JSON list of C-alpha atoms in Angstrom, two decimals:
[
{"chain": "L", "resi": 8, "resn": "UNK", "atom": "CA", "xyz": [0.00, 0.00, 0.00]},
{"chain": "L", "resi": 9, "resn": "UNK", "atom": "CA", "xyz": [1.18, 3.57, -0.54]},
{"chain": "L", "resi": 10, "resn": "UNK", "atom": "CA", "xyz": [2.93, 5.10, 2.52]},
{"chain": "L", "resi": 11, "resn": "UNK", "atom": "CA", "xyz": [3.45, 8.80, 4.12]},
{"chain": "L", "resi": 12, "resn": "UNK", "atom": "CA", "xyz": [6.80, 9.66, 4.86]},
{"chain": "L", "resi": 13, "resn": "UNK", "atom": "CA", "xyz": [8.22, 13.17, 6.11]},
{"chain": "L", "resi": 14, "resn": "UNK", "atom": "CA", "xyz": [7.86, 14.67, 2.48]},
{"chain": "L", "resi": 15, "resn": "UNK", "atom": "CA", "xyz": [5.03, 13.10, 1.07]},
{"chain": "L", "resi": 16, "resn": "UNK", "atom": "CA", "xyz": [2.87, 10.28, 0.08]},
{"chain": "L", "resi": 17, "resn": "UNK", "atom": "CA", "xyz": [5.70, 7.50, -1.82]},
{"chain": "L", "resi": 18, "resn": "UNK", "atom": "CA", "xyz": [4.25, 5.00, -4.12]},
{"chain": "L", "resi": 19, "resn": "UNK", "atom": "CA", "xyz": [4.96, 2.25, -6.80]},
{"chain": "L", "resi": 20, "resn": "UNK", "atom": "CA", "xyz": [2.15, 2.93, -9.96]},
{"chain": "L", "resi": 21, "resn": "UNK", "atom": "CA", "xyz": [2.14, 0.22, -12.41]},
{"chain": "L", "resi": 22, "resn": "UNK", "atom": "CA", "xyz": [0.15, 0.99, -15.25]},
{"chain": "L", "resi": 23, "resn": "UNK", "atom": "CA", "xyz": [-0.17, 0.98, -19.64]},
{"chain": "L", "resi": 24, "resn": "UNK", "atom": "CA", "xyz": [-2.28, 2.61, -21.14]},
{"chain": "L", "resi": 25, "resn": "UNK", "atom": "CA", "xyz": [-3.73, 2.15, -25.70]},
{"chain": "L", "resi": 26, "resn": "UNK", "atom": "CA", "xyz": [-5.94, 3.50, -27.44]},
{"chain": "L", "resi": 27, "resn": "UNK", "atom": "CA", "xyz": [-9.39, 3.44, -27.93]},
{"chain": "L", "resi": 28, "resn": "UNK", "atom": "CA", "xyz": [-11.58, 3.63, -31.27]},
{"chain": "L", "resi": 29, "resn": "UNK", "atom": "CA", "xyz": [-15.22, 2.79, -29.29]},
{"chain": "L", "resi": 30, "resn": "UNK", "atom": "CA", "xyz": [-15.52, 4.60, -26.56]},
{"chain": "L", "resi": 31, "resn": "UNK", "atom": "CA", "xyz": [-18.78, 3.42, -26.15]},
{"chain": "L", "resi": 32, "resn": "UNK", "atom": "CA", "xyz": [-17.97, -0.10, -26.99]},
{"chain": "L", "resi": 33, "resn": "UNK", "atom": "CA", "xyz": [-15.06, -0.01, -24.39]},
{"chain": "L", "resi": 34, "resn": "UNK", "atom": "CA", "xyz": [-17.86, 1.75, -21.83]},
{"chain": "L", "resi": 35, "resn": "UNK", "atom": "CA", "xyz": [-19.95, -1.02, -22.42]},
{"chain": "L", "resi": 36, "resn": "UNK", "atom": "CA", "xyz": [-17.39, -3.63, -21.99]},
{"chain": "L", "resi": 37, "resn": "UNK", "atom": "CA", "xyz": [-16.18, -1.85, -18.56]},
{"chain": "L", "resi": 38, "resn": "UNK", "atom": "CA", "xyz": [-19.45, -1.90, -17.40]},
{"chain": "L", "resi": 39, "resn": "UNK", "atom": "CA", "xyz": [-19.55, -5.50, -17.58]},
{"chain": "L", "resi": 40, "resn": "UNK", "atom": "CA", "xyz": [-16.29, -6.76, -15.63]},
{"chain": "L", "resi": 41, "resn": "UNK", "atom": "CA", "xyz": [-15.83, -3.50, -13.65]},
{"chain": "L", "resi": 42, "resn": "UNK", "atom": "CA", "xyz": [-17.52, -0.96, -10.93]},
{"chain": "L", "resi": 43, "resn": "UNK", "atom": "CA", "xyz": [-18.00, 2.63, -11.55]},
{"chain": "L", "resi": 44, "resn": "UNK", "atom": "CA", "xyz": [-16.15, 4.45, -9.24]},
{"chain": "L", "resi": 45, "resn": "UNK", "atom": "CA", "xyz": [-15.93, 8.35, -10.21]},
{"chain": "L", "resi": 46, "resn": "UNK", "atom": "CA", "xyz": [-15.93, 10.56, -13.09]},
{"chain": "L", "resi": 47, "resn": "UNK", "atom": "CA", "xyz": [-13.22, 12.88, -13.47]},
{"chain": "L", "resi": 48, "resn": "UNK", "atom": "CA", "xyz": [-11.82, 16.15, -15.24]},
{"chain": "L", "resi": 49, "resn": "UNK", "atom": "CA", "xyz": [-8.09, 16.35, -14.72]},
{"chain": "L", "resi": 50, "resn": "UNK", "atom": "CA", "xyz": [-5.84, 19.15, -14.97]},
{"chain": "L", "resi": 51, "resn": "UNK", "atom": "CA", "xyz": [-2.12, 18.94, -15.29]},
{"chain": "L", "resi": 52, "resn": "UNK", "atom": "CA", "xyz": [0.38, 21.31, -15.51]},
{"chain": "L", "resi": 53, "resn": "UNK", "atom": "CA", "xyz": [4.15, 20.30, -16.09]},
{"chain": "L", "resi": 54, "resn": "UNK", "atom": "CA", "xyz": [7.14, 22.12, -15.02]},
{"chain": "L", "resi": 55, "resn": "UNK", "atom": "CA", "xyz": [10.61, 21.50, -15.80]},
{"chain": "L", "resi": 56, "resn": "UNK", "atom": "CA", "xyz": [13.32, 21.29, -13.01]},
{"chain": "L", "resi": 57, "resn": "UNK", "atom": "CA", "xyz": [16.58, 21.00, -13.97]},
{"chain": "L", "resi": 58, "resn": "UNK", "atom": "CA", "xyz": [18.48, 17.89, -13.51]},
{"chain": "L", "resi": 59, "resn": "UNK", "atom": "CA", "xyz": [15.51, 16.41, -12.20]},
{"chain": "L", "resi": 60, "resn": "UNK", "atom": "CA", "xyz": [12.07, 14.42, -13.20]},
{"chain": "L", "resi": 61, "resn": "UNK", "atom": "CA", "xyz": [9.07, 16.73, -14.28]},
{"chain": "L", "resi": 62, "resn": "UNK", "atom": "CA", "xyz": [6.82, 18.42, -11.10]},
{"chain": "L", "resi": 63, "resn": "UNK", "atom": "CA", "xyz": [3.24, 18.24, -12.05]},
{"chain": "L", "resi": 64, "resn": "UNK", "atom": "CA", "xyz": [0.39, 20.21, -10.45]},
{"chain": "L", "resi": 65, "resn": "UNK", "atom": "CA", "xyz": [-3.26, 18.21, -10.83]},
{"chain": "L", "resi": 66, "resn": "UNK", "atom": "CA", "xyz": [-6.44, 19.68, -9.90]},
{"chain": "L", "resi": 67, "resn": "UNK", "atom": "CA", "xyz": [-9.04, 17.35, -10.09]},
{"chain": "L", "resi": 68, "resn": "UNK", "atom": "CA", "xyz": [-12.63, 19.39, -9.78]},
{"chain": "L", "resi": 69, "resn": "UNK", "atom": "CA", "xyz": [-13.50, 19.79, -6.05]},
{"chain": "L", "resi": 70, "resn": "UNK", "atom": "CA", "xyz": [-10.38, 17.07, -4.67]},
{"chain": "L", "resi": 71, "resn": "UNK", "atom": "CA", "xyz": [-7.13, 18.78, -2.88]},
{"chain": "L", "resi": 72, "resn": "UNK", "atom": "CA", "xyz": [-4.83, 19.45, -5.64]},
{"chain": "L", "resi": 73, "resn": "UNK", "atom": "CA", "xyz": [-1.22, 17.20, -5.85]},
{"chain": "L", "resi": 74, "resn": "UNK", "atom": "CA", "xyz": [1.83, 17.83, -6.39]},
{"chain": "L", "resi": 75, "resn": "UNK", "atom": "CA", "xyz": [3.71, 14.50, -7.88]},
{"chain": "L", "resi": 76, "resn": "UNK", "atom": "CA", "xyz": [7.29, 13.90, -9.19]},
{"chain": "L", "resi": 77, "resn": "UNK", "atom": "CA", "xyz": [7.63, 10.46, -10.64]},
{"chain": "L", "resi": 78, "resn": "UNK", "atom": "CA", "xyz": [10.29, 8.40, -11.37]},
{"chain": "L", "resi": 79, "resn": "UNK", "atom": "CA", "xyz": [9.81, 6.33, -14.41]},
{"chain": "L", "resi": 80, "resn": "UNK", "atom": "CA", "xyz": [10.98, 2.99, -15.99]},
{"chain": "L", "resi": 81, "resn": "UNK", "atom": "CA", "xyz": [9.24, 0.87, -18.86]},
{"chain": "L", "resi": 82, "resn": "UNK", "atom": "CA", "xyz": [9.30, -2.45, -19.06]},
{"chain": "L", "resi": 83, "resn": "UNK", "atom": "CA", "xyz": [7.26, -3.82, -22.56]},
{"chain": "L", "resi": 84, "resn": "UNK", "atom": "CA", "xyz": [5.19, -1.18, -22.83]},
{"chain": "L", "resi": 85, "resn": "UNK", "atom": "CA", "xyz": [4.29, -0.86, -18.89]},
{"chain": "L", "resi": 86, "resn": "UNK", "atom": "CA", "xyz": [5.52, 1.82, -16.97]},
{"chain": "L", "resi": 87, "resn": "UNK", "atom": "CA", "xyz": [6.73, 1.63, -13.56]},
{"chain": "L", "resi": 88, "resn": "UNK", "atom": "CA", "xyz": [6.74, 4.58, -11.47]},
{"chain": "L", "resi": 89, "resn": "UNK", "atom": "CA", "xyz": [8.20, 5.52, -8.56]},
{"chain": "L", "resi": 90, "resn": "UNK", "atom": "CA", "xyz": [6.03, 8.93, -7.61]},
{"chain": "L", "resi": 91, "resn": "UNK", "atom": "CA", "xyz": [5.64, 11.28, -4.23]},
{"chain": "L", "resi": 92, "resn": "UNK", "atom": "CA", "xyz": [2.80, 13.00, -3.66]},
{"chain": "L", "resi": 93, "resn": "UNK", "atom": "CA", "xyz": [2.27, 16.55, -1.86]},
{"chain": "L", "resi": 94, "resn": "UNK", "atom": "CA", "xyz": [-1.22, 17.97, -1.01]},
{"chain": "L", "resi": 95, "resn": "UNK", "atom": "CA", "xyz": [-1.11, 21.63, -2.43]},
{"chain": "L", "resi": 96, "resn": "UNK", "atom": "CA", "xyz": [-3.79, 24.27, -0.98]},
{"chain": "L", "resi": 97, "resn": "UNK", "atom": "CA", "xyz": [-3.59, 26.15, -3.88]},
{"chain": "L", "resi": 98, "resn": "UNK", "atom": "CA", "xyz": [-2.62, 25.02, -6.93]},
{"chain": "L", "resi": 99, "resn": "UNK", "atom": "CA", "xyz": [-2.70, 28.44, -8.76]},
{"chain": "L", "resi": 100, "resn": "UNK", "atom": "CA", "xyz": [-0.83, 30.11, -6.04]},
{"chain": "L", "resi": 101, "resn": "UNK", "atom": "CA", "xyz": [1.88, 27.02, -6.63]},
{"chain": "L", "resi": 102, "resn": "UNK", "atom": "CA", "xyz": [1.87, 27.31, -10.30]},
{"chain": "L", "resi": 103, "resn": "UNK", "atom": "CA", "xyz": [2.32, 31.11, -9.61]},
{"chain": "L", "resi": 104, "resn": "UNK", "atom": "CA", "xyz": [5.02, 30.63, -7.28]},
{"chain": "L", "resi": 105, "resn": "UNK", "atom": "CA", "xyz": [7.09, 28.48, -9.86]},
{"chain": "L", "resi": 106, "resn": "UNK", "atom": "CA", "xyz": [6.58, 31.26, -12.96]},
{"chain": "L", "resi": 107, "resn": "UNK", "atom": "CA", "xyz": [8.29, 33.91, -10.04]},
{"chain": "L", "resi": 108, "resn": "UNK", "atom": "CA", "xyz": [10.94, 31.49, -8.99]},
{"chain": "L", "resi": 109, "resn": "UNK", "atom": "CA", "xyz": [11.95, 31.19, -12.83]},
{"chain": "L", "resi": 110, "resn": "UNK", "atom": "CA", "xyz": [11.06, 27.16, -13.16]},
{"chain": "L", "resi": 111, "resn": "UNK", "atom": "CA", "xyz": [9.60, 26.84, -16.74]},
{"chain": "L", "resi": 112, "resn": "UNK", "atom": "CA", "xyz": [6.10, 25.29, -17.36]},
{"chain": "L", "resi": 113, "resn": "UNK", "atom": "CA", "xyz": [6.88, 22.40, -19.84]},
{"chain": "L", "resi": 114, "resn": "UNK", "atom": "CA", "xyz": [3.45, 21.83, -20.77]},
{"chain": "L", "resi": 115, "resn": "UNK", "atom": "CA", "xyz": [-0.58, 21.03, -19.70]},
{"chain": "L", "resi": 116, "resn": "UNK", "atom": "CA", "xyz": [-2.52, 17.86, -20.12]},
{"chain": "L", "resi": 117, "resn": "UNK", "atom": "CA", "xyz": [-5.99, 18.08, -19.56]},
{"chain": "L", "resi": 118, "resn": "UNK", "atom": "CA", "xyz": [-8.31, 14.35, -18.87]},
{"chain": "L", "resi": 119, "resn": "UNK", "atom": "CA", "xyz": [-11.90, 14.00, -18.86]},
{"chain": "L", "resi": 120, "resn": "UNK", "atom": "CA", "xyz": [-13.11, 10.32, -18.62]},
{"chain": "L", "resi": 121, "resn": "UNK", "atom": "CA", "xyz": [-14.48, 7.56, -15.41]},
{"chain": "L", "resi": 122, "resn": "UNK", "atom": "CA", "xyz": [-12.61, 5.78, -13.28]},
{"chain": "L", "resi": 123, "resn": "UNK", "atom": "CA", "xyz": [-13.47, 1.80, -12.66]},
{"chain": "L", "resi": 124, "resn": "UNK", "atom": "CA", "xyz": [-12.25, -0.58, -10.24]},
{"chain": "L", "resi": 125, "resn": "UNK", "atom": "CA", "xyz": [-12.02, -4.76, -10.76]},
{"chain": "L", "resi": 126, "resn": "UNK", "atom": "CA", "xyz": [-9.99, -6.39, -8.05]},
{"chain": "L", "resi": 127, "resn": "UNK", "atom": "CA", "xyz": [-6.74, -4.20, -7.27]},
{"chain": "L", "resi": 128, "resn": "UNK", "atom": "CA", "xyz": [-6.47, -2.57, -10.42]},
{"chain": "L", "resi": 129, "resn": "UNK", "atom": "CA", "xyz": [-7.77, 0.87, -11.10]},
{"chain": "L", "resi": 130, "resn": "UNK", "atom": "CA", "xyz": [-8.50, 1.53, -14.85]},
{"chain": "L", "resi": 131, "resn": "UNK", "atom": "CA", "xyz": [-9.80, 5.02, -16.66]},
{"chain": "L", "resi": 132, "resn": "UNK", "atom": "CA", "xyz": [-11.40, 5.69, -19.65]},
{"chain": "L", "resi": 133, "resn": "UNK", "atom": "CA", "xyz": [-10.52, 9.54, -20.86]},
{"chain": "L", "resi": 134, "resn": "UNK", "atom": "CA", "xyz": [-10.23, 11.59, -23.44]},
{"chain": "L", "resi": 135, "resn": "UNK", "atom": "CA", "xyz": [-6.81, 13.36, -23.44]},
{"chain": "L", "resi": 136, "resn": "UNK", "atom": "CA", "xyz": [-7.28, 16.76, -25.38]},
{"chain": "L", "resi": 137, "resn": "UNK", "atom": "CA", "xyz": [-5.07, 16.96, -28.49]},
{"chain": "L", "resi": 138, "resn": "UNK", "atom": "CA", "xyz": [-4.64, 13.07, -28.52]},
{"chain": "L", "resi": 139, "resn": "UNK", "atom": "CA", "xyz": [-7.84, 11.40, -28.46]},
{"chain": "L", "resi": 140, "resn": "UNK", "atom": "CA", "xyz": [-9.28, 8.35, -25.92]},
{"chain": "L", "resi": 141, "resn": "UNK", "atom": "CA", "xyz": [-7.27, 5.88, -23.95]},
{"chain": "L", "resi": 142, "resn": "UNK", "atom": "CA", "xyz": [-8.04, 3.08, -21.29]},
{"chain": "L", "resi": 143, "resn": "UNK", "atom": "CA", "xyz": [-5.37, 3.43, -18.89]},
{"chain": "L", "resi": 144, "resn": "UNK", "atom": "CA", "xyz": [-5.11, -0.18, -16.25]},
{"chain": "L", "resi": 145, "resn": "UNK", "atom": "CA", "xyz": [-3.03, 0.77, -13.27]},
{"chain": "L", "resi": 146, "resn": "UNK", "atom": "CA", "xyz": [-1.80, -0.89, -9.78]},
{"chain": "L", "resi": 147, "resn": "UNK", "atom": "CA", "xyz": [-0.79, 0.95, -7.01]},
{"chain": "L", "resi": 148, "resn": "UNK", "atom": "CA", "xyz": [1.43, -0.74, -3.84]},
{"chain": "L", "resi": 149, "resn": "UNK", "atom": "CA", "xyz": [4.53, -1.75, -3.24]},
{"chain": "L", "resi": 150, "resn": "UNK", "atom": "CA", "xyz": [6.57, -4.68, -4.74]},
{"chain": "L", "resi": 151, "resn": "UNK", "atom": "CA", "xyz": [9.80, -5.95, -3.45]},
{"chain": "L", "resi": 152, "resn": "UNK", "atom": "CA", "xyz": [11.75, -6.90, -6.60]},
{"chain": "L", "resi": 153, "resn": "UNK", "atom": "CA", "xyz": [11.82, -6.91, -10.30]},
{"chain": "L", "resi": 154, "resn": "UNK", "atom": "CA", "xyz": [9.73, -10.28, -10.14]},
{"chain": "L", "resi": 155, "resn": "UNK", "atom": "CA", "xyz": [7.05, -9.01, -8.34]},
{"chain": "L", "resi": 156, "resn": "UNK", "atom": "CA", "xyz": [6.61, -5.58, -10.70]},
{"chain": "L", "resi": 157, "resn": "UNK", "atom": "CA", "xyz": [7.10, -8.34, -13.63]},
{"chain": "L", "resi": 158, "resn": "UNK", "atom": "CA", "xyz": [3.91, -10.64, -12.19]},
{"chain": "L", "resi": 159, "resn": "UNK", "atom": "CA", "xyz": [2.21, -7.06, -11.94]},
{"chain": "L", "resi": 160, "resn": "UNK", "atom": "CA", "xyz": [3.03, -6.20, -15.74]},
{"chain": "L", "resi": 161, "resn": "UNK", "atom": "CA", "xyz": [1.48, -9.47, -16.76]},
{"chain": "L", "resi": 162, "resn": "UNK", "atom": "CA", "xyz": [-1.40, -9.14, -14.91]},
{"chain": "L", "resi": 163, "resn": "UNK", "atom": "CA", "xyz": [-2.34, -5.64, -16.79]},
{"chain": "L", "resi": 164, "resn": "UNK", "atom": "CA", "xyz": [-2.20, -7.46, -19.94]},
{"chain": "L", "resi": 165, "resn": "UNK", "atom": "CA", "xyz": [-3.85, -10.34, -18.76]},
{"chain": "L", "resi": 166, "resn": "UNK", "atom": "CA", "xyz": [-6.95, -7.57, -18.06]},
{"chain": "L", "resi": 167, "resn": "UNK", "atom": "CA", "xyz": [-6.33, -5.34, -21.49]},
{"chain": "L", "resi": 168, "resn": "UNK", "atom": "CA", "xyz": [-7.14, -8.77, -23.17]},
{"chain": "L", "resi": 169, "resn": "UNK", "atom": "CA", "xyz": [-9.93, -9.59, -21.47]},
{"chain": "L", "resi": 170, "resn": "UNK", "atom": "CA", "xyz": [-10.99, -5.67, -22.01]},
{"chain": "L", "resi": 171, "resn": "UNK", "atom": "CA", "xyz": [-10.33, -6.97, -25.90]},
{"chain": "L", "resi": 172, "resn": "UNK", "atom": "CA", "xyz": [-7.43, -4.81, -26.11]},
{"chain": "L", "resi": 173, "resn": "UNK", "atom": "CA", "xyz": [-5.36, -5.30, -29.28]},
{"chain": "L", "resi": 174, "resn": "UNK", "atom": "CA", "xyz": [-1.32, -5.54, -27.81]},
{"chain": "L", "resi": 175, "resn": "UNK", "atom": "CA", "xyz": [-1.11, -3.17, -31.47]},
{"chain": "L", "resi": 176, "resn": "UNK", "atom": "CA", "xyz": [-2.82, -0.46, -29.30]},
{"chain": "L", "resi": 177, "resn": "UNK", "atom": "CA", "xyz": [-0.82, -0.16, -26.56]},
{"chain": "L", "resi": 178, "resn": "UNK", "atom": "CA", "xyz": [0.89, 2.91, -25.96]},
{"chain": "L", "resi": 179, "resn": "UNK", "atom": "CA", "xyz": [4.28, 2.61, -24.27]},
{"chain": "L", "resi": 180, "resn": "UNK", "atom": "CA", "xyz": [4.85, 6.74, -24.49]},
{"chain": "L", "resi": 181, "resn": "UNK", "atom": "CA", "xyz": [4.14, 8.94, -21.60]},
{"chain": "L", "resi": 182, "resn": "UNK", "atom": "CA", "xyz": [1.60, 11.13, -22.67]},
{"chain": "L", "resi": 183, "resn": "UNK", "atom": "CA", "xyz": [3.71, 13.83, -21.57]},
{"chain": "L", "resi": 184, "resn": "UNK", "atom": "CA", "xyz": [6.16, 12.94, -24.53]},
{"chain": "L", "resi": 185, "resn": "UNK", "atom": "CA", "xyz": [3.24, 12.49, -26.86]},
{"chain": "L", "resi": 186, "resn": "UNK", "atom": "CA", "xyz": [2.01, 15.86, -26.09]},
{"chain": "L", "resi": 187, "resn": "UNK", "atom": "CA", "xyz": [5.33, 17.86, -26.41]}
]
C-alpha cells in the first residue's frame, strides 16, 4: 500500500495505457467486468526542473490538488513509477510561485473520462485533449523486486485482453512525450 513519509505520500504505480476507437464499446465492456467508481476532469500542468524528473500540479474538480514527481521505468510497454505526492492548498498560487521562482512550465494535459475498479487494479477511460481516448489499467502498492513488478506487468495485460485490447494499441509513451 502507498505510505506517508516526512515529504510526502511514496508510491509504486504500475500501469499501460492504448488506445481506444469505441468509446462506447469499451464503456460497455467496462461496465460488464468492472464498478464505476468516479468521473473525473483532470488538470495537469508540467514544469521543468533542472536535472531532475518533471513536477506536475493536478487539480481534479472539487479534490485537494497534488503535487507528484515520478520516477519512471518501462518495461514492454508498462511503466513503472516511482512517484511522491504533496497535497497543495492552492494550486494556482503554486503554479504562480514556480513562474516567479523562474522554473519553466513544460506543458498542460488536460483528462476528462471515469474511473473503474475490478480487483486491485484501477482503470480510466478519458479523453486526453489533443490526442484522443485511452483506457489506462493501473496498480498501485509496493513490490519488493523486479519479479514481483514483472507478475504485476502481466497481470495488466492479462486484463487489457480480457478488455479486448489489441497488444497493437498499446501505448508505451508517456503522454507527456506524446504531447510535447
Amino acid at each position: 500500500m502507498p505510505r506517508w513519509n516526512d515529504i510526502g505520500l511514496i508510491m509504486l504505480e504500475i500501469e499501460m495505457k492504448a488506445w481506444v476507437d469505441d468509446r462506447e464499446a469499451m464503456l460497455k465492456r467496462l461496465g460488464e467486468i468492472a464498478s464505476w467508481q468516479h468521473d473525473f476532469h483532470k488538470k495537469d500542468v508540467y514544469f521543468k526542473v533542472k536535472s531532475a524528473p518533471d513536477v506536475r500540479i493536478r487539480t481534479n474538480g472539487d479534490n485537494p490538488a497534488l503535487l507528484t514527481r515520478k520516477q519512471k521505468v518501462m518495461i514492454d510497454g508498462v511503466e513503472i513509477n516511482t512517484e511522491v505526492e504533496y497535497q497543495v492548498g492552492d494550486a494556482d498560487a503554486f503554479i504562480q510561485l514556480m513562474r516567479d521562482i523562474g522554473v519553466k512550465e513544460r506543458l498542460r494535459k488536460e483528462k476528462i473520462g471515469s474511473a473503474y475498479r475490478y480487483k486491485d487494479l484501477l482503470i480510466e477511460l478519458s479523453t486526453v485533449t489533443g490526442l484522443g481516448c485511452f483506457v489506462e489499467i493501473e496498480w498501485v502498492g509496493e513490490c519488493a523486486n523486479r519479479d514481483e513488478q514483472i507478475a504485476v506487468k502481466d497481470k495488466l495485460y492479462a486484463f487489457a485482453e480480457l478488455l479486448g485490447i489489441n497488444s497493437l494499441d498499446i501505448e508505451p509513451r508517456p503522454y507527456s512525450y506524446m504531447l510535447k
